[in-house]
Coordinates of C-alpha atoms in Angstrom, one line a residue:
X1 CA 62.6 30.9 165.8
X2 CA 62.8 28.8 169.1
X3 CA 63.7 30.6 172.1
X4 CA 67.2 28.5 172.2
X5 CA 67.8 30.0 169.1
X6 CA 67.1 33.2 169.6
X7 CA 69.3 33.1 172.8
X8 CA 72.1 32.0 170.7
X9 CA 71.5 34.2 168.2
X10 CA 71.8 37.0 170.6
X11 CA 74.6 35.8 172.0
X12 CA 76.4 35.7 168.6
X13 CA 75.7 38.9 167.9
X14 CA 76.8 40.4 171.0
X15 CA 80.5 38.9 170.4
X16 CA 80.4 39.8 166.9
X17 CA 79.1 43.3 166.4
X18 CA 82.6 45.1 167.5
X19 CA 84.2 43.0 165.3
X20 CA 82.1 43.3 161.9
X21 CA 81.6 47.0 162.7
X22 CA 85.5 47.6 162.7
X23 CA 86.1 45.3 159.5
X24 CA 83.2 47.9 157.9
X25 CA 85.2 50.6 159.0
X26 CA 88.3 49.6 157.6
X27 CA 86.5 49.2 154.4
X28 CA 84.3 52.1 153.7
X29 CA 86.4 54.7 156.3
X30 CA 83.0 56.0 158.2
X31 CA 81.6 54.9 161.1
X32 CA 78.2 55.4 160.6
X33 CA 77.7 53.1 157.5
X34 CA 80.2 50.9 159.3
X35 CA 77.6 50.8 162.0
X36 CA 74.6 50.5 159.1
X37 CA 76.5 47.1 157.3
X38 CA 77.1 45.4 160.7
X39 CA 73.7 45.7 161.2
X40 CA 72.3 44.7 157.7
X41 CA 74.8 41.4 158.1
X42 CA 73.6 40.4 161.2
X43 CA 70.1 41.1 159.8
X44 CA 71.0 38.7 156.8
X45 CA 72.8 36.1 159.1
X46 CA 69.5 36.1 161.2
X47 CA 67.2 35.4 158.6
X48 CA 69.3 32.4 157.9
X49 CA 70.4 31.5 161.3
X50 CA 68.7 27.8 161.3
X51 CA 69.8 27.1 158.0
X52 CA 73.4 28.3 158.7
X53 CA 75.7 25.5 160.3
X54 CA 77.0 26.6 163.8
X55 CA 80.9 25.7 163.3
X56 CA 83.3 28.0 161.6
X57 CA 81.0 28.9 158.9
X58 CA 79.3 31.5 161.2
X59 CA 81.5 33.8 161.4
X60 CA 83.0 33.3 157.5
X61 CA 79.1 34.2 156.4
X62 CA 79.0 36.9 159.1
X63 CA 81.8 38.1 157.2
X64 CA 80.5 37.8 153.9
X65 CA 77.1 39.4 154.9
X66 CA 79.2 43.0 156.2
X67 CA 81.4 42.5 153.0
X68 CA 78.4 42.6 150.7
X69 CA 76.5 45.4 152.9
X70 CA 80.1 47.8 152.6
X71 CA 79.9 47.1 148.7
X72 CA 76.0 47.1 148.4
X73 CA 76.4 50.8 150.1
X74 CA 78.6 51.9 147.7
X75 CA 77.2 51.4 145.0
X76 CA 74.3 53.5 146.3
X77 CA 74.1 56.9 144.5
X78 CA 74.2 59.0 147.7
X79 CA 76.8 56.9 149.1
X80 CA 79.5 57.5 146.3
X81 CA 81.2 60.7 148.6
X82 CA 84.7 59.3 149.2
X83 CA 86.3 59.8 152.4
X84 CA 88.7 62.6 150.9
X85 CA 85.8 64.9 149.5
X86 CA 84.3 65.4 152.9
X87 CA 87.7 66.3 154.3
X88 CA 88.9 69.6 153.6
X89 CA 91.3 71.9 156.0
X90 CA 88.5 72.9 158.4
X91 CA 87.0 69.8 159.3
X92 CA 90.8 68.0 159.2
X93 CA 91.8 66.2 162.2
X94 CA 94.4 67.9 164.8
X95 CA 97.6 66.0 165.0
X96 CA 97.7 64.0 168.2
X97 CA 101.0 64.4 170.7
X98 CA 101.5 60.3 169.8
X99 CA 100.8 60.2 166.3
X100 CA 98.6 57.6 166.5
X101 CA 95.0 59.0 165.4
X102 CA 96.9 60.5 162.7
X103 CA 98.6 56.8 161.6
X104 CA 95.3 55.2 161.7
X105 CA 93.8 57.9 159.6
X106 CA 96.0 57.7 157.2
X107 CA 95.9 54.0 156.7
X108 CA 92.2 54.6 156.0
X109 CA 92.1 57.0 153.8
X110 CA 94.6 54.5 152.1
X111 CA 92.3 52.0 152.2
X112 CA 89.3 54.4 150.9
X113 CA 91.6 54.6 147.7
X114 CA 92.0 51.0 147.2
X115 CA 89.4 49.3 144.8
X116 CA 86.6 47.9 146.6
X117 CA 88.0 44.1 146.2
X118 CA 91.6 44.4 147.0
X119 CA 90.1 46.5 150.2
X120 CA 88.3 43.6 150.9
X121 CA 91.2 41.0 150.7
X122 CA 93.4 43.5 152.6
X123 CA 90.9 43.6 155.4
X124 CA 89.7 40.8 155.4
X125 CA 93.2 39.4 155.4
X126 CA 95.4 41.4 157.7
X127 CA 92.8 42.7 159.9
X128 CA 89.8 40.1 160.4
X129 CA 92.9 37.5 160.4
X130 CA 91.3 35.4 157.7
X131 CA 92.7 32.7 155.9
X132 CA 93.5 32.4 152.2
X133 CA 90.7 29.7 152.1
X134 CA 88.2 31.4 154.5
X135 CA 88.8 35.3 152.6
X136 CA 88.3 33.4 149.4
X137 CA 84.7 31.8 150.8
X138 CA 83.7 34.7 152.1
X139 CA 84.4 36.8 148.9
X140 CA 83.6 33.8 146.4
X141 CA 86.7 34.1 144.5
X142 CA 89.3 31.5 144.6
X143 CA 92.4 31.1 146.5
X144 CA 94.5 33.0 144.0
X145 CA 92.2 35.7 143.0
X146 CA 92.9 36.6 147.1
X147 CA 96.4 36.0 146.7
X148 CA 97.0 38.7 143.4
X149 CA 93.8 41.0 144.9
X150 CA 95.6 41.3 148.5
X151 CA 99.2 41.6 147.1
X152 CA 98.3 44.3 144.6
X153 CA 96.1 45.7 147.4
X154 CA 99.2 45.8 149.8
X155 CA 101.7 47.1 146.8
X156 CA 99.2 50.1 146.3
X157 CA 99.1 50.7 149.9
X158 CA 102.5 51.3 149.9
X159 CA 102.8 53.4 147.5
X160 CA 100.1 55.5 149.2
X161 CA 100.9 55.7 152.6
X162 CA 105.0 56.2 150.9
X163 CA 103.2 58.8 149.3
X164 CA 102.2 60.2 152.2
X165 CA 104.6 60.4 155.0
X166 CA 107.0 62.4 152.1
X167 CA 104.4 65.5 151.3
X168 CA 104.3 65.2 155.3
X169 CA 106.5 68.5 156.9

């Protein structure tokens, strides 16, 4: 890879890192294999970075590359603890005097419930800001495959997090 390249590279991945790490997050609900996809998709969009035009396909595949890492983890036999078996009363979060670590928890653990591709529209979606068009590249579905996925994804999500602020004293 020319130097140029590299420096661009680098560059990219700077920028990009925070942002792919939190779409993991949001995904899989750990930060640690949040970290470990980022890093495998910038891996994968290195290995590709002369091939891969410079416009707004970057960051689409960027997105694709974390997408595929979160679901390629999963899938892994040591990786199929869900967030709610490793929580149990003595490891559970104290509530904060704003509520908000406690908000975004739950949306998570939400999330963690969620089949892996109607977490991925959701994300991809409502966080990352995607299009209908650019979430459907990315997850190489078409347009209305993202349209049912996310709106079944944000149906069940209510019904969770409904779910959830009733059984809460």
């Amino acid at each position: 890879m020319r130097r140029r390249d590299e420096d661009e590279f680098t560059e990219f991945a700077a920028l990009t890192m925070p942002r792919l790490r939190r779409t993991a997050y949001l995904m899989c609900g750990d930060w640690h294999r949040a970290e470990d996809a980022a890093q495998d998709a910038l891996v994968s969009v290195y290995r590709r970075w002369n091939r891969i035009e410079r416009g707004d396909g970057l960051l689409g595949y960027a997105h694709r590359c974390v997408v595929n890492a979160v679901l390629t983890q999963a899938r892994r036999p040591w990786r199929r603890e869900r967030l709610d078996d490793i929580t149990d009363e003595s490891t559970a979060p104290l509530r904060d005097a704003v509520g908000a670590v406690d908000d975004r928890l739950l949306v998570v653990r939400a999330l963690a419930a969620l089949p892996p591709s109607q977490r991925a529209c959701v994300v991809l979606r409502h966080y990352a800001d995607l299009s209908l068009e650019q979430t459907a590249e990315v997850l190489g579905v078409g347009i209305g495959g993202v349209k049912s996925q996310t709106s079944r994804g944000l149906a069940r999500l209510r019904e969770l997090l409904d779910q959830t602020v009733r059984s809460t004293p």
